PDB file of C-alpha atoms in Angstrom:
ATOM      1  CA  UNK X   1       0.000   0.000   0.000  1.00  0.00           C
ATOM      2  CA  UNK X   2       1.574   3.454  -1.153  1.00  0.00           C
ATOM      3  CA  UNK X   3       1.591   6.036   1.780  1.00  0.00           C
ATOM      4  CA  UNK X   4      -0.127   9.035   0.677  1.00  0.00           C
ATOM      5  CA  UNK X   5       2.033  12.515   0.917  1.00  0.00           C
ATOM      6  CA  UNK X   6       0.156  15.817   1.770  1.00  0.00           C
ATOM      7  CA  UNK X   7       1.167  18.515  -1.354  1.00  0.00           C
ATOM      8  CA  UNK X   8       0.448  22.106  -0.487  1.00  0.00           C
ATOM      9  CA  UNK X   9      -0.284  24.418  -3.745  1.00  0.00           C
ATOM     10  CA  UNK X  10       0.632  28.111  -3.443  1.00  0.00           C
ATOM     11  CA  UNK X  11       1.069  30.426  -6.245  1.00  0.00           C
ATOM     12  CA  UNK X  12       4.354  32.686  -6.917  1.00  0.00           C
ATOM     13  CA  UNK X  13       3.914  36.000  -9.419  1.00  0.00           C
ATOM     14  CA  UNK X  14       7.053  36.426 -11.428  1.00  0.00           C
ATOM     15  CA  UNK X  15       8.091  38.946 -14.143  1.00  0.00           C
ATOM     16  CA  UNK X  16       8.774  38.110 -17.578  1.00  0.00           C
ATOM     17  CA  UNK X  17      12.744  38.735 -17.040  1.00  0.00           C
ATOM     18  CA  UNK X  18      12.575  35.806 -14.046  1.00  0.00           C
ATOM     19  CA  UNK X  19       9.502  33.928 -16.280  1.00  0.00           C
ATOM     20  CA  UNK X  20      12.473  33.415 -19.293  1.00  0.00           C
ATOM     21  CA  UNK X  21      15.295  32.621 -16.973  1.00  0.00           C
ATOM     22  CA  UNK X  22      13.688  29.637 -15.144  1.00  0.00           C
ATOM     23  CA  UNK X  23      12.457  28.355 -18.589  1.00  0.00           C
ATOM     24  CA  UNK X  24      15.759  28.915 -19.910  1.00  0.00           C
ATOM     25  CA  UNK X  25      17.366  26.829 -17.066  1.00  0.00           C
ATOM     26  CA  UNK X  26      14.321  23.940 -17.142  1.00  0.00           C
ATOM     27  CA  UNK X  27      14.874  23.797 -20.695  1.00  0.00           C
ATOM     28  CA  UNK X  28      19.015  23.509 -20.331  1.00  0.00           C
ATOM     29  CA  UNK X  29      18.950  21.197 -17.434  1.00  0.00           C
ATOM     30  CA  UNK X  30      16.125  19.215 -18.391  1.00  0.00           C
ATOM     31  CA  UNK X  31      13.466  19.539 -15.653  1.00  0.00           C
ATOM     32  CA  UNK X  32      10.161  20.356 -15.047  1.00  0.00           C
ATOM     33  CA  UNK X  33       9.325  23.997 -13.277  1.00  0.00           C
ATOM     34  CA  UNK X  34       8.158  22.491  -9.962  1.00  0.00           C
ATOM     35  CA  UNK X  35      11.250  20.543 -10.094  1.00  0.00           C
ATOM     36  CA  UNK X  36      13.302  23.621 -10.579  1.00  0.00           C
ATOM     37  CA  UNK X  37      11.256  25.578  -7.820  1.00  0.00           C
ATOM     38  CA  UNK X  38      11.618  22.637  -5.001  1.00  0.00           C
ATOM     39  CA  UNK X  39      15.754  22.954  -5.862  1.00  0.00           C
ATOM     40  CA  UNK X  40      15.036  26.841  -5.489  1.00  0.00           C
ATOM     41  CA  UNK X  41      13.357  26.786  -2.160  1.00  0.00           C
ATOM     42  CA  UNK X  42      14.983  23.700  -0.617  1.00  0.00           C
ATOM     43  CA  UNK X  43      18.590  25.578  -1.051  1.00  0.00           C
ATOM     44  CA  UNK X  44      17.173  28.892   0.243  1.00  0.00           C
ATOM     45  CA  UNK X  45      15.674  27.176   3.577  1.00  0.00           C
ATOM     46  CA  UNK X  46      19.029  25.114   3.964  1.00  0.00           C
ATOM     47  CA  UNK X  47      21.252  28.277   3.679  1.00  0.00           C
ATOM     48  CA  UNK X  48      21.544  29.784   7.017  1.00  0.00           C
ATOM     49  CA  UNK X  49      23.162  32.750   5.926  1.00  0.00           C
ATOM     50  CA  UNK X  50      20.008  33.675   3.744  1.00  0.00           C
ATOM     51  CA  UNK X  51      18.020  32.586   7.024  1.00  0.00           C
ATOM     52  CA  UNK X  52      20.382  34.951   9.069  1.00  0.00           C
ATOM     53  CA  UNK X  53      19.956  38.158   6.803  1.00  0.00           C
ATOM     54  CA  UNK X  54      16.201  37.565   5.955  1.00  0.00           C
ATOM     55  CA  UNK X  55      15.778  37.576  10.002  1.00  0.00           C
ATOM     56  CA  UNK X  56      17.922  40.044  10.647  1.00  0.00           C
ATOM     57  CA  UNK X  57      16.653  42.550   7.554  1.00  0.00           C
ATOM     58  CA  UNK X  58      13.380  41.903   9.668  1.00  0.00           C
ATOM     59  CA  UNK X  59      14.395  43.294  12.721  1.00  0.00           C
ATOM     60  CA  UNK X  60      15.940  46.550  11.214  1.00  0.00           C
ATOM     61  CA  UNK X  61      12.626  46.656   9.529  1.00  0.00           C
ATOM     62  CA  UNK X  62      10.393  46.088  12.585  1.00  0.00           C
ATOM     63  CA  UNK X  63      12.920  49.022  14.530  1.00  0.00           C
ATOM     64  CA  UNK X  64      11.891  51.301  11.767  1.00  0.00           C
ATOM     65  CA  UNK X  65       8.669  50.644  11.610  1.00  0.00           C
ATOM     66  CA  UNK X  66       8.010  51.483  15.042  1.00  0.00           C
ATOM     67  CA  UNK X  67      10.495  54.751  14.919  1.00  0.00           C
ATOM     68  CA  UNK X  68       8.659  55.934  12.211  1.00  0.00           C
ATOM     69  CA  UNK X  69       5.106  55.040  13.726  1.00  0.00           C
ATOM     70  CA  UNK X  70       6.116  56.986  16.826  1.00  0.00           C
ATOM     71  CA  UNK X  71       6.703  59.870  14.474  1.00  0.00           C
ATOM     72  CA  UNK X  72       3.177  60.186  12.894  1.00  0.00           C
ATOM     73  CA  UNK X  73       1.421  58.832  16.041  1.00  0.00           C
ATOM     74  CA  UNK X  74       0.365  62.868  16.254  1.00  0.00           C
ATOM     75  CA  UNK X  75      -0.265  63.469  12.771  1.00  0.00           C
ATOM     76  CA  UNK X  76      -2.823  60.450  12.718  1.00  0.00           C
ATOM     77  CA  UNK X  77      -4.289  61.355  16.320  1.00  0.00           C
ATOM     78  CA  UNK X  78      -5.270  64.605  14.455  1.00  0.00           C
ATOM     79  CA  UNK X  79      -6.558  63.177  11.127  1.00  0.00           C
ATOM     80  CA  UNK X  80      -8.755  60.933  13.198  1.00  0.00           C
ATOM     81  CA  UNK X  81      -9.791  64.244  14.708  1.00  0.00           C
ATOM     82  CA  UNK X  82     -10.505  65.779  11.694  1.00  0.00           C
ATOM     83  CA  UNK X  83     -12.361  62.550  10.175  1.00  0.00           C
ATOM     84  CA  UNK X  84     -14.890  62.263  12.960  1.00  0.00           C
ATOM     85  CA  UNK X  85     -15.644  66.182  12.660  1.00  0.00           C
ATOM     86  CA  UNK X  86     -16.422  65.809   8.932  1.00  0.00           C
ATOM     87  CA  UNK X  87     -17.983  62.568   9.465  1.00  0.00           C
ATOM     88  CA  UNK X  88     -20.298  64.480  11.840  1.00  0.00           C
ATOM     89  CA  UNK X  89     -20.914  67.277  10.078  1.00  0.00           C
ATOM     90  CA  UNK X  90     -21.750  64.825   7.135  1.00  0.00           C
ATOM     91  CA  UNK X  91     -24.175  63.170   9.612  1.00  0.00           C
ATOM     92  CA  UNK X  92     -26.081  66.553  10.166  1.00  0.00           C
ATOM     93  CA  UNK X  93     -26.137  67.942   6.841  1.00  0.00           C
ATOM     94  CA  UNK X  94     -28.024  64.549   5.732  1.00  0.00           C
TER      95      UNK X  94
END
């Protein structure tokens, strides 16, 4: 009796410049695209250093995210001000 394996689809959006290089490189090494995309993701998961920067480009991106969240936290406090006026004036012209 074969043991059935669990497959998970999920879709990928390329551009044409990446669309002709991995049909260039199925077509030269003589494999199918899914083939050629489990090699692709299988040697990004195993390379820690990719791990490593992807994490750590996260990080600088999280610290940023907040400095620059504290920075508008006033200017969106006052468009939330100025929403809910219109919204009310809105509200009372109708």
């Amino acid at each position: 009796m074969e043991k059935a394996t669990n497959h998970k689809q999920f879709s990928v959006m390329i551009n044409d410049q990446v669309a002709d290089r991995l049909d260039q490189f199925c077509t030269n090494v003589g494999i199918s695209e899914s083939a050629a995309v489990e090699i692709a993701i299988n040697y990004f998961f195993d390379d820690p250093k990719v791990i490593s920067g992807l994490m750590n480009g996260y990080r600088e991106m999280a610290t940023l995210n907040r400095e620059i969240s504290h920075d508008f936290s006033c200017c969106e406090e006052d468009a939330d001000v100025h929403l809910a006026q219109y919204r009310r004036r809105l509200r009372n012209f109708y």
